[in-house]
Amino acid sequence: MTTQTHSGGAVSRFFRLQPVTAWIITANLAVYAATVAQSRSMLGNHASSLFEATALYPPLVAARDEWWRLMTSAFQHFGPMHLLLNMYMLWILGLGIERSIGHARFFALYLVSALGGSVAVMFYGQNALTAGASGAIFGLMGAYAIVAMSMRLDVKGIGILLVLNIGVSFLVPGISLAAHLGGLVVGALGALVLVVLPRRLPRRVGRGGRVTVSWLAYLLVVALVAVAAWYAADTMSLGFLLSR
């Protein structure tokens, strides 16, 4: 077997076993490549029109109803190191979580965690231009911890990882602590309703009933996060009017 064949087989296996993780990484890489092509700079990719139209800047969400930024900002990154560090963490977490909880649940947790991180920025980072998958990744770490605790597994490793990453968020300038903590809380809550709740329901509910209840509870979480986003934007808009 040649090295090329082995590498191709590893990539194919990754897409087959962890397709959501693989395609999210692919999407992030593609978006970054597009911003680099537009800006003609790997380090200054934030100067591209695509980046400017999709990164999270709360005043634009509040004043112009550019709600897509709450999600699209999770696929933008400031330079190659920001991108690669986040994609490495996503790869590690995807390997540990996706197959164990299912592809649909994993994708749902990723999306709601990204949304939760962005909504936290709407409250506590209103004057900052924010981008990156960190909120979603913190959400996956929170989900991993919740699922591991519910199964009485050793959570020391993920606990240390969380403490280190939160510590970095506090100490390193320019990192959005709000996005990280918002993603962490919402991701943990998402794991409670999507993974832990159906396992705790009585057997008489049946498998279909447990699945239905868990997804309805997930939609409730999404709705609550969306209401929080609307409230943050509405409060910000009121502030704009009063400041005139």
mmCIF file of N, CA and C in Angstrom, residues 5-139:
data_model
loop_
_atom_site.group_PDB
_atom_site.id
_atom_site.type_symbol
_atom_site.label_atom_id
_atom_site.label_comp_id
_atom_site.label_asym_id
_atom_site.label_seq_id
_atom_site.Cartn_x
_atom_site.Cartn_y
_atom_site.Cartn_z
ATOM 1 N N THR A 5 -2.268 6.128 -1.109
ATOM 2 C CA THR A 5 -3.473 5.309 -0.941
ATOM 3 C C THR A 5 -3.910 5.281 0.513
ATOM 4 N N HIS A 6 -2.923 5.172 1.418
ATOM 5 C CA HIS A 6 -3.233 5.132 2.848
ATOM 6 C C HIS A 6 -3.859 6.447 3.296
ATOM 7 N N SER A 7 -3.313 7.566 2.834
ATOM 8 C CA SER A 7 -3.844 8.878 3.207
ATOM 9 C C SER A 7 -5.256 9.051 2.666
ATOM 10 N N GLY A 8 -5.440 8.657 1.408
ATOM 11 C CA GLY A 8 -6.774 8.762 0.815
ATOM 12 C C GLY A 8 -7.768 7.913 1.565
ATOM 13 N N GLY A 9 -7.332 6.714 2.007
ATOM 14 C CA GLY A 9 -8.215 5.843 2.768
ATOM 15 C C GLY A 9 -8.585 6.435 4.113
ATOM 16 N N ALA A 10 -7.640 7.126 4.754
ATOM 17 C CA ALA A 10 -7.898 7.744 6.058
ATOM 18 C C ALA A 10 -8.916 8.868 5.923
ATOM 19 N N VAL A 11 -8.778 9.670 4.880
ATOM 20 C CA VAL A 11 -9.721 10.773 4.653
ATOM 21 C C VAL A 11 -11.106 10.218 4.351
ATOM 22 N N SER A 12 -11.159 9.186 3.491
ATOM 23 C CA SER A 12 -12.438 8.566 3.156
ATOM 24 C C SER A 12 -13.109 7.980 4.394
ATOM 25 N N ARG A 13 -12.324 7.360 5.246
ATOM 26 C CA ARG A 13 -12.863 6.763 6.479
ATOM 27 C C ARG A 13 -13.387 7.852 7.416
ATOM 28 N N PHE A 14 -12.678 8.949 7.479
ATOM 29 C CA PHE A 14 -13.112 10.067 8.319
ATOM 30 C C PHE A 14 -14.464 10.598 7.864
ATOM 31 N N PHE A 15 -14.626 10.794 6.552
ATOM 32 C CA PHE A 15 -15.897 11.285 6.016
ATOM 33 C C PHE A 15 -17.009 10.254 6.203
ATOM 34 N N ARG A 16 -16.656 8.976 6.209
ATOM 35 C CA ARG A 16 -17.667 7.935 6.366
ATOM 36 C C ARG A 16 -18.117 7.793 7.825
ATOM 37 N N LEU A 17 -17.180 7.869 8.752
ATOM 38 C CA LEU A 17 -17.497 7.623 10.153
ATOM 39 C C LEU A 17 -17.918 8.880 10.910
ATOM 40 N N GLN A 18 -17.332 10.024 10.576
ATOM 41 C CA GLN A 18 -17.678 11.298 11.217
ATOM 42 C C GLN A 18 -18.021 12.336 10.140
ATOM 43 N N PRO A 19 -19.084 12.085 9.365
ATOM 44 C CA PRO A 19 -19.388 12.963 8.224
ATOM 45 C C PRO A 19 -19.709 14.399 8.622
ATOM 46 N N VAL A 20 -20.396 14.594 9.735
ATOM 47 C CA VAL A 20 -20.747 15.957 10.144
ATOM 48 C C VAL A 20 -19.491 16.745 10.485
ATOM 49 N N THR A 21 -18.626 16.141 11.283
ATOM 50 C CA THR A 21 -17.359 16.796 11.625
ATOM 51 C C THR A 21 -16.557 17.105 10.366
ATOM 52 N N ALA A 22 -16.469 16.125 9.478
ATOM 53 C CA ALA A 22 -15.683 16.290 8.256
ATOM 54 C C ALA A 22 -16.218 17.425 7.386
ATOM 55 N N TRP A 23 -17.531 17.491 7.224
ATOM 56 C CA TRP A 23 -18.109 18.514 6.356
ATOM 57 C C TRP A 23 -18.096 19.897 6.996
ATOM 58 N N ILE A 24 -18.203 19.961 8.323
ATOM 59 C CA ILE A 24 -18.081 21.267 8.986
ATOM 60 C C ILE A 24 -16.658 21.794 8.817
ATOM 61 N N ILE A 25 -15.672 20.928 8.989
ATOM 62 C CA ILE A 25 -14.278 21.344 8.780
ATOM 63 C C ILE A 25 -14.077 21.781 7.341
ATOM 64 N N THR A 26 -14.616 21.013 6.406
ATOM 65 C CA THR A 26 -14.503 21.361 4.987
ATOM 66 C C THR A 26 -15.130 22.725 4.705
ATOM 67 N N ALA A 27 -16.299 22.979 5.284
ATOM 68 C CA ALA A 27 -16.976 24.260 5.081
ATOM 69 C C ALA A 27 -16.148 25.418 5.629
ATOM 70 N N ASN A 28 -15.571 25.236 6.804
ATOM 71 C CA ASN A 28 -14.739 26.284 7.386
ATOM 72 C C ASN A 28 -13.506 26.571 6.540
ATOM 73 N N LEU A 29 -12.879 25.509 6.052
ATOM 74 C CA LEU A 29 -11.703 25.676 5.195
ATOM 75 C C LEU A 29 -12.075 26.383 3.895
ATOM 76 N N ALA A 30 -13.226 26.026 3.321
ATOM 77 C CA ALA A 30 -13.672 26.638 2.070
ATOM 78 C C ALA A 30 -13.971 28.121 2.253
ATOM 79 N N VAL A 31 -14.632 28.464 3.354
ATOM 80 C CA VAL A 31 -14.947 29.871 3.625
ATOM 81 C C VAL A 31 -13.667 30.662 3.831
ATOM 82 N N TYR A 32 -12.723 30.094 4.578
ATOM 83 C CA TYR A 32 -11.446 30.782 4.793
ATOM 84 C C TYR A 32 -10.712 30.987 3.474
ATOM 85 N N ALA A 33 -10.692 29.957 2.627
ATOM 86 C CA ALA A 33 -10.033 30.068 1.324
ATOM 87 C C ALA A 33 -10.664 31.175 0.483
ATOM 88 N N ALA A 34 -11.989 31.300 0.559
ATOM 89 C CA ALA A 34 -12.683 32.348 -0.200
ATOM 90 C C ALA A 34 -12.298 33.731 0.304
ATOM 91 N N THR A 35 -12.179 33.893 1.628
ATOM 92 C CA THR A 35 -11.804 35.207 2.167
ATOM 93 C C THR A 35 -10.351 35.539 1.842
ATOM 94 N N VAL A 36 -9.505 34.530 1.821
ATOM 95 C CA VAL A 36 -8.095 34.747 1.439
ATOM 96 C C VAL A 36 -8.010 35.176 -0.019
ATOM 97 N N ALA A 37 -8.775 34.513 -0.875
ATOM 98 C CA ALA A 37 -8.772 34.860 -2.301
ATOM 99 C C ALA A 37 -9.268 36.289 -2.521
ATOM 100 N N GLN A 38 -10.299 36.686 -1.788
ATOM 101 C CA GLN A 38 -10.834 38.034 -1.938
ATOM 102 C C GLN A 38 -9.878 39.098 -1.408
ATOM 103 N N SER A 39 -9.303 38.842 -0.244
ATOM 104 C CA SER A 39 -8.428 39.841 0.389
ATOM 105 C C SER A 39 -6.988 39.774 -0.116
ATOM 106 N N ARG A 40 -6.653 38.640 -0.773
ATOM 107 C CA ARG A 40 -5.284 38.390 -1.241
ATOM 108 C C ARG A 40 -4.282 38.416 -0.086
ATOM 109 N N SER A 41 -4.742 37.905 1.048
ATOM 110 C CA SER A 41 -3.884 37.865 2.236
ATOM 111 C C SER A 41 -4.338 36.752 3.156
ATOM 112 N N MET A 42 -3.421 35.909 3.614
ATOM 113 C CA MET A 42 -3.769 34.839 4.544
ATOM 114 C C MET A 42 -3.991 35.384 5.946
ATOM 115 N N LEU A 43 -3.208 36.387 6.324
ATOM 116 C CA LEU A 43 -3.330 36.958 7.659
ATOM 117 C C LEU A 43 -4.396 38.047 7.728
ATOM 118 N N GLY A 44 -4.617 38.741 6.613
ATOM 119 C CA GLY A 44 -5.589 39.828 6.593
ATOM 120 C C GLY A 44 -6.879 39.460 5.908
ATOM 121 N N ASN A 45 -7.280 38.196 6.015
ATOM 122 C CA ASN A 45 -8.494 37.743 5.328
ATOM 123 C C ASN A 45 -9.753 38.439 5.830
ATOM 124 N N HIS A 46 -9.678 39.049 7.039
ATOM 125 C CA HIS A 46 -10.844 39.748 7.579
ATOM 126 C C HIS A 46 -11.190 41.003 6.771
ATOM 127 N N ALA A 47 -10.305 41.384 5.839
ATOM 128 C CA ALA A 47 -10.579 42.553 5.001
ATOM 129 C C ALA A 47 -11.437 42.208 3.786
ATOM 130 N N SER A 48 -11.791 40.939 3.625
ATOM 131 C CA SER A 48 -12.579 40.533 2.461
ATOM 132 C C SER A 48 -14.040 40.926 2.628
ATOM 133 N N SER A 49 -14.721 41.096 1.519
ATOM 134 C CA SER A 49 -16.132 41.474 1.555
ATOM 135 C C SER A 49 -16.996 40.361 2.154
ATOM 136 N N LEU A 50 -16.617 39.101 1.907
ATOM 137 C CA LEU A 50 -17.362 37.975 2.468
ATOM 138 C C LEU A 50 -17.266 37.970 3.990
ATOM 139 N N PHE A 51 -16.078 38.211 4.505
ATOM 140 C CA PHE A 51 -15.887 38.262 5.955
ATOM 141 C C PHE A 51 -16.706 39.393 6.550
ATOM 142 N N GLU A 52 -16.637 40.559 5.949
ATOM 143 C CA GLU A 52 -17.352 41.730 6.465
ATOM 144 C C GLU A 52 -18.866 41.527 6.444
ATOM 145 N N ALA A 53 -19.342 40.730 5.488
ATOM 146 C CA ALA A 53 -20.791 40.515 5.363
ATOM 147 C C ALA A 53 -21.313 39.418 6.278
ATOM 148 N N THR A 54 -20.417 38.606 6.859
ATOM 149 C CA THR A 54 -20.880 37.437 7.613
ATOM 150 C C THR A 54 -20.355 37.346 9.043
ATOM 151 N N ALA A 55 -19.321 38.109 9.390
ATOM 152 C CA ALA A 55 -18.839 38.104 10.771
ATOM 153 C C ALA A 55 -19.873 38.777 11.668
ATOM 154 N N LEU A 56 -19.788 38.531 12.960
ATOM 155 C CA LEU A 56 -20.787 39.054 13.896
ATOM 156 C C LEU A 56 -20.373 40.430 14.414
ATOM 157 N N TYR A 57 -21.185 41.419 14.094
ATOM 158 C CA TYR A 57 -21.045 42.761 14.666
ATOM 159 C C TYR A 57 -22.428 43.145 15.162
ATOM 160 N N PRO A 58 -22.678 43.036 16.475
ATOM 161 C CA PRO A 58 -24.027 43.198 17.026
ATOM 162 C C PRO A 58 -24.799 44.435 16.571
ATOM 163 N N PRO A 59 -24.172 45.621 16.452
ATOM 164 C CA PRO A 59 -24.958 46.778 15.999
ATOM 165 C C PRO A 59 -25.616 46.578 14.632
ATOM 166 N N LEU A 60 -24.967 45.820 13.739
ATOM 167 C CA LEU A 60 -25.562 45.565 12.434
ATOM 168 C C LEU A 60 -26.747 44.606 12.535
ATOM 169 N N VAL A 61 -26.672 43.676 13.465
ATOM 170 C CA VAL A 61 -27.808 42.774 13.689
ATOM 171 C C VAL A 61 -28.991 43.568 14.224
ATOM 172 N N ALA A 62 -28.710 44.455 15.182
ATOM 173 C CA ALA A 62 -29.778 45.226 15.809
ATOM 174 C C ALA A 62 -30.368 46.281 14.878
ATOM 175 N N ALA A 63 -29.505 46.978 14.144
ATOM 176 C CA ALA A 63 -29.973 48.108 13.338
ATOM 177 C C ALA A 63 -30.485 47.697 11.970
ATOM 178 N N ARG A 64 -29.909 46.639 11.406
ATOM 179 C CA ARG A 64 -30.259 46.257 10.034
ATOM 180 C C ARG A 64 -30.914 44.880 9.931
ATOM 181 N N ASP A 65 -31.173 44.248 11.057
ATOM 182 C CA ASP A 65 -31.778 42.905 11.066
ATOM 183 C C ASP A 65 -30.952 41.890 10.286
ATOM 184 N N GLU A 66 -29.641 41.955 10.418
ATOM 185 C CA GLU A 66 -28.764 41.003 9.722
ATOM 186 C C GLU A 66 -28.540 39.780 10.614
ATOM 187 N N TRP A 67 -29.643 39.039 10.802
ATOM 188 C CA TRP A 67 -29.649 37.930 11.753
ATOM 189 C C TRP A 67 -28.757 36.770 11.327
ATOM 190 N N TRP A 68 -28.483 36.658 10.036
ATOM 191 C CA TRP A 68 -27.664 35.529 9.579
ATOM 192 C C TRP A 68 -26.280 35.533 10.220
ATOM 193 N N ARG A 69 -25.829 36.708 10.646
ATOM 194 C CA ARG A 69 -24.491 36.814 11.230
ATOM 195 C C ARG A 69 -24.336 35.962 12.494
ATOM 196 N N LEU A 70 -25.448 35.696 13.176
ATOM 197 C CA LEU A 70 -25.380 34.877 14.383
ATOM 198 C C LEU A 70 -24.854 33.478 14.084
ATOM 199 N N MET A 71 -25.124 32.958 12.874
ATOM 200 C CA MET A 71 -24.652 31.638 12.494
ATOM 201 C C MET A 71 -23.437 31.690 11.571
ATOM 202 N N THR A 72 -23.458 32.594 10.590
ATOM 203 C CA THR A 72 -22.365 32.618 9.608
ATOM 204 C C THR A 72 -21.032 32.992 10.244
ATOM 205 N N SER A 73 -21.075 33.748 11.337
ATOM 206 C CA SER A 73 -19.828 34.144 11.999
ATOM 207 C C SER A 73 -19.060 32.937 12.537
ATOM 208 N N ALA A 74 -19.775 31.831 12.793
ATOM 209 C CA ALA A 74 -19.124 30.620 13.298
ATOM 210 C C ALA A 74 -18.288 29.928 12.233
ATOM 211 N N PHE A 75 -18.407 30.366 10.978
ATOM 212 C CA PHE A 75 -17.632 29.769 9.888
ATOM 213 C C PHE A 75 -16.542 30.717 9.371
ATOM 214 N N GLN A 76 -16.326 31.825 10.096
ATOM 215 C CA GLN A 76 -15.279 32.771 9.736
ATOM 216 C C GLN A 76 -14.172 32.745 10.787
ATOM 217 N N HIS A 77 -12.951 33.026 10.354
ATOM 218 C CA HIS A 77 -11.821 33.022 11.272
ATOM 219 C C HIS A 77 -10.828 34.125 10.937
ATOM 220 N N PHE A 78 -10.166 34.623 11.984
ATOM 221 C CA PHE A 78 -9.136 35.643 11.824
ATOM 222 C C PHE A 78 -7.782 34.967 11.594
ATOM 223 N N GLY A 79 -7.429 34.726 10.359
ATOM 224 C CA GLY A 79 -6.115 34.182 10.048
ATOM 225 C C GLY A 79 -6.009 32.675 10.190
ATOM 226 N N PRO A 80 -4.896 32.104 9.718
ATOM 227 C CA PRO A 80 -4.739 30.645 9.675
ATOM 228 C C PRO A 80 -4.620 29.978 11.037
ATOM 229 N N MET A 81 -3.953 30.603 11.998
ATOM 230 C CA MET A 81 -3.794 29.962 13.308
ATOM 231 C C MET A 81 -5.119 29.826 14.034
ATOM 232 N N HIS A 82 -5.933 30.880 13.958
ATOM 233 C CA HIS A 82 -7.273 30.829 14.561
ATOM 234 C C HIS A 82 -8.078 29.684 13.952
ATOM 235 N N LEU A 83 -8.027 29.578 12.639
ATOM 236 C CA LEU A 83 -8.744 28.519 11.930
ATOM 237 C C LEU A 83 -8.227 27.139 12.317
ATOM 238 N N LEU A 84 -6.923 26.938 12.247
ATOM 239 C CA LEU A 84 -6.352 25.607 12.466
ATOM 240 C C LEU A 84 -6.544 25.130 13.901
ATOM 241 N N LEU A 85 -6.409 26.025 14.875
ATOM 242 C CA LEU A 85 -6.622 25.625 16.266
ATOM 243 C C LEU A 85 -8.064 25.181 16.495
ATOM 244 N N ASN A 86 -9.016 25.939 15.933
ATOM 245 C CA ASN A 86 -10.418 25.566 16.089
ATOM 246 C C ASN A 86 -10.745 24.265 15.364
ATOM 247 N N MET A 87 -10.201 24.084 14.166
ATOM 248 C CA MET A 87 -10.483 22.863 13.414
ATOM 249 C C MET A 87 -9.843 21.643 14.077
ATOM 250 N N TYR A 88 -8.689 21.833 14.696
ATOM 251 C CA TYR A 88 -8.053 20.720 15.415
ATOM 252 C C TYR A 88 -8.932 20.299 16.595
ATOM 253 N N MET A 89 -9.436 21.286 17.347
ATOM 254 C CA MET A 89 -10.307 20.965 18.474
ATOM 255 C C MET A 89 -11.598 20.300 17.999
ATOM 256 N N LEU A 90 -12.130 20.798 16.894
ATOM 257 C CA LEU A 90 -13.354 20.195 16.349
ATOM 258 C C LEU A 90 -13.107 18.760 15.925
ATOM 259 N N TRP A 91 -11.979 18.504 15.307
ATOM 260 C CA TRP A 91 -11.624 17.149 14.889
ATOM 261 C C TRP A 91 -11.545 16.209 16.092
ATOM 262 N N ILE A 92 -10.866 16.652 17.148
ATOM 263 C CA ILE A 92 -10.730 15.832 18.358
ATOM 264 C C ILE A 92 -12.096 15.541 18.976
ATOM 265 N N LEU A 93 -12.910 16.579 19.122
ATOM 266 C CA LEU A 93 -14.228 16.402 19.735
ATOM 267 C C LEU A 93 -15.155 15.573 18.851
ATOM 268 N N GLY A 94 -15.061 15.762 17.540
ATOM 269 C CA GLY A 94 -15.873 14.975 16.627
ATOM 270 C C GLY A 94 -15.565 13.498 16.719
ATOM 271 N N LEU A 95 -14.275 13.169 16.825
ATOM 272 C CA LEU A 95 -13.886 11.771 16.967
ATOM 273 C C LEU A 95 -14.452 11.162 18.249
ATOM 274 N N GLY A 96 -14.530 11.983 19.302
ATOM 275 C CA GLY A 96 -14.974 11.455 20.586
ATOM 276 C C GLY A 96 -16.472 11.440 20.783
ATOM 277 N N ILE A 97 -17.207 12.279 20.028
ATOM 278 C CA ILE A 97 -18.631 12.449 20.308
ATOM 279 C C ILE A 97 -19.560 11.985 19.201
ATOM 280 N N GLU A 98 -19.239 12.309 17.947
ATOM 281 C CA GLU A 98 -20.224 12.179 16.877
ATOM 282 C C GLU A 98 -20.841 10.787 16.763
ATOM 283 N N ARG A 99 -20.007 9.769 16.722
ATOM 284 C CA ARG A 99 -20.547 8.420 16.541
ATOM 285 C C ARG A 99 -21.301 7.944 17.781
ATOM 286 N N SER A 100 -20.907 8.420 18.957
ATOM 287 C CA SER A 100 -21.530 7.928 20.183
ATOM 288 C C SER A 100 -22.934 8.493 20.395
ATOM 289 N N ILE A 101 -23.205 9.723 19.906
ATOM 290 C CA ILE A 101 -24.537 10.303 20.116
ATOM 291 C C ILE A 101 -25.355 10.368 18.823
ATOM 292 N N GLY A 102 -24.714 10.105 17.685
ATOM 293 C CA GLY A 102 -25.428 10.141 16.409
ATOM 294 C C GLY A 102 -25.138 11.414 15.637
ATOM 295 N N HIS A 103 -25.146 11.298 14.314
ATOM 296 C CA HIS A 103 -24.767 12.423 13.460
ATOM 297 C C HIS A 103 -25.738 13.599 13.580
ATOM 298 N N ALA A 104 -27.034 13.320 13.596
ATOM 299 C CA ALA A 104 -28.027 14.402 13.658
ATOM 300 C C ALA A 104 -27.919 15.160 14.972
ATOM 301 N N ARG A 105 -27.788 14.443 16.070
ATOM 302 C CA ARG A 105 -27.672 15.102 17.375
ATOM 303 C C ARG A 105 -26.388 15.916 17.455
ATOM 304 N N PHE A 106 -25.322 15.383 16.941
ATOM 305 C CA PHE A 106 -24.044 16.099 16.959
ATOM 306 C C PHE A 106 -24.161 17.406 16.182
ATOM 307 N N PHE A 107 -24.766 17.343 15.002
ATOM 308 C CA PHE A 107 -24.924 18.540 14.181
ATOM 309 C C PHE A 107 -25.827 19.553 14.887
ATOM 310 N N ALA A 108 -26.895 19.053 15.498
ATOM 311 C CA ALA A 108 -27.816 19.940 16.217
ATOM 312 C C ALA A 108 -27.111 20.627 17.382
ATOM 313 N N LEU A 109 -26.281 19.894 18.102
ATOM 314 C CA LEU A 109 -25.541 20.479 19.218
ATOM 315 C C LEU A 109 -24.547 21.523 18.730
ATOM 316 N N TYR A 110 -23.900 21.247 17.613
ATOM 317 C CA TYR A 110 -22.946 22.201 17.061
ATOM 318 C C TYR A 110 -23.638 23.512 16.703
ATOM 319 N N LEU A 111 -24.776 23.417 16.029
ATOM 320 C CA LEU A 111 -25.479 24.620 15.576
ATOM 321 C C LEU A 111 -26.020 25.435 16.746
ATOM 322 N N VAL A 112 -26.646 24.782 17.721
ATOM 323 C CA VAL A 112 -27.226 25.532 18.828
ATOM 324 C C VAL A 112 -26.123 26.119 19.705
ATOM 325 N N SER A 113 -24.991 25.454 19.803
ATOM 326 C CA SER A 113 -23.864 25.999 20.561
ATOM 327 C C SER A 113 -23.297 27.238 19.878
ATOM 328 N N ALA A 114 -23.179 27.181 18.554
ATOM 329 C CA ALA A 114 -22.720 28.352 17.800
ATOM 330 C C ALA A 114 -23.677 29.518 18.001
ATOM 331 N N LEU A 115 -24.975 29.231 17.959
ATOM 332 C CA LEU A 115 -25.980 30.269 18.168
ATOM 333 C C LEU A 115 -25.895 30.829 19.584
ATOM 334 N N GLY A 116 -25.724 29.948 20.561
ATOM 335 C CA GLY A 116 -25.613 30.392 21.946
ATOM 336 C C GLY A 116 -24.415 31.302 22.169
ATOM 337 N N GLY A 117 -23.287 30.977 21.535
ATOM 338 C CA GLY A 117 -22.113 31.828 21.648
ATOM 339 C C GLY A 117 -22.355 33.199 21.056
ATOM 340 N N SER A 118 -23.020 33.251 19.907
ATOM 341 C CA SER A 118 -23.298 34.529 19.249
ATOM 342 C C SER A 118 -24.277 35.376 20.060
ATOM 343 N N VAL A 119 -25.270 34.734 20.652
ATOM 344 C CA VAL A 119 -26.250 35.475 21.446
ATOM 345 C C VAL A 119 -25.581 36.062 22.691
ATOM 346 N N ALA A 120 -24.654 35.338 23.280
ATOM 347 C CA ALA A 120 -23.909 35.873 24.428
ATOM 348 C C ALA A 120 -23.116 37.112 24.030
ATOM 349 N N VAL A 121 -22.563 37.098 22.821
ATOM 350 C CA VAL A 121 -21.840 38.274 22.315
ATOM 351 C C VAL A 121 -22.796 39.453 22.154
ATOM 352 N N MET A 122 -24.039 39.181 21.738
ATOM 353 C CA MET A 122 -25.035 40.245 21.597
ATOM 354 C C MET A 122 -25.267 40.968 22.927
ATOM 355 N N PHE A 123 -25.094 40.266 24.041
ATOM 356 C CA PHE A 123 -25.274 40.870 25.356
ATOM 357 C C PHE A 123 -23.990 41.493 25.904
ATOM 358 N N TYR A 124 -22.866 40.798 25.716
ATOM 359 C CA TYR A 124 -21.653 41.185 26.440
ATOM 360 C C TYR A 124 -20.456 41.558 25.559
ATOM 361 N N GLY A 125 -20.638 41.574 24.240
ATOM 362 C CA GLY A 125 -19.540 41.977 23.361
ATOM 363 C C GLY A 125 -20.046 42.831 22.232
ATOM 364 N N GLN A 126 -20.888 43.793 22.569
ATOM 365 C CA GLN A 126 -21.660 44.505 21.559
ATOM 366 C C GLN A 126 -20.827 45.358 20.610
ATOM 367 N N ASN A 127 -19.663 45.786 21.032
ATOM 368 C CA ASN A 127 -18.845 46.658 20.187
ATOM 369 C C ASN A 127 -17.697 45.925 19.506
ATOM 370 N N ALA A 128 -17.710 44.611 19.576
ATOM 371 C CA ALA A 128 -16.611 43.824 19.019
ATOM 372 C C ALA A 128 -17.021 43.102 17.742
ATOM 373 N N LEU A 129 -16.104 43.048 16.790
ATOM 374 C CA LEU A 129 -16.284 42.214 15.603
ATOM 375 C C LEU A 129 -15.834 40.808 15.977
ATOM 376 N N THR A 130 -16.754 39.860 15.905
ATOM 377 C CA THR A 130 -16.487 38.513 16.412
ATOM 378 C C THR A 130 -16.649 37.480 15.312
ATOM 379 N N ALA A 131 -15.752 36.507 15.296
ATOM 380 C CA ALA A 131 -15.840 35.408 14.334
ATOM 381 C C ALA A 131 -15.132 34.192 14.908
ATOM 382 N N GLY A 132 -15.523 33.017 14.423
ATOM 383 C CA GLY A 132 -14.850 31.790 14.832
ATOM 384 C C GLY A 132 -15.802 30.719 15.318
ATOM 385 N N ALA A 133 -15.333 29.487 15.272
ATOM 386 C CA ALA A 133 -16.137 28.335 15.690
ATOM 387 C C ALA A 133 -15.982 28.034 17.172
ATOM 388 N N SER A 134 -15.312 28.926 17.917
ATOM 389 C CA SER A 134 -15.006 28.637 19.317
ATOM 390 C C SER A 134 -16.252 28.423 20.166
ATOM 391 N N GLY A 135 -17.297 29.228 19.954
ATOM 392 C CA GLY A 135 -18.516 29.052 20.737
ATOM 393 C C GLY A 135 -19.106 27.671 20.546
ATOM 394 N N ALA A 136 -19.149 27.216 19.290
ATOM 395 C CA ALA A 136 -19.663 25.873 19.003
ATOM 396 C C ALA A 136 -18.774 24.800 19.615
ATOM 397 N N ILE A 137 -17.466 25.015 19.575
ATOM 398 C CA ILE A 137 -16.523 24.035 20.112
ATOM 399 C C ILE A 137 -16.632 23.960 21.634
ATOM 400 N N PHE A 138 -16.776 25.101 22.287
ATOM 401 C CA PHE A 138 -17.001 25.084 23.739
ATOM 402 C C PHE A 138 -18.308 24.363 24.057
ATOM 403 N N GLY A 139 -19.307 24.563 23.207
ATOM 404 C CA GLY A 139 -20.570 23.862 23.398
ATOM 405 C C GLY A 139 -20.405 22.359 23.313
#
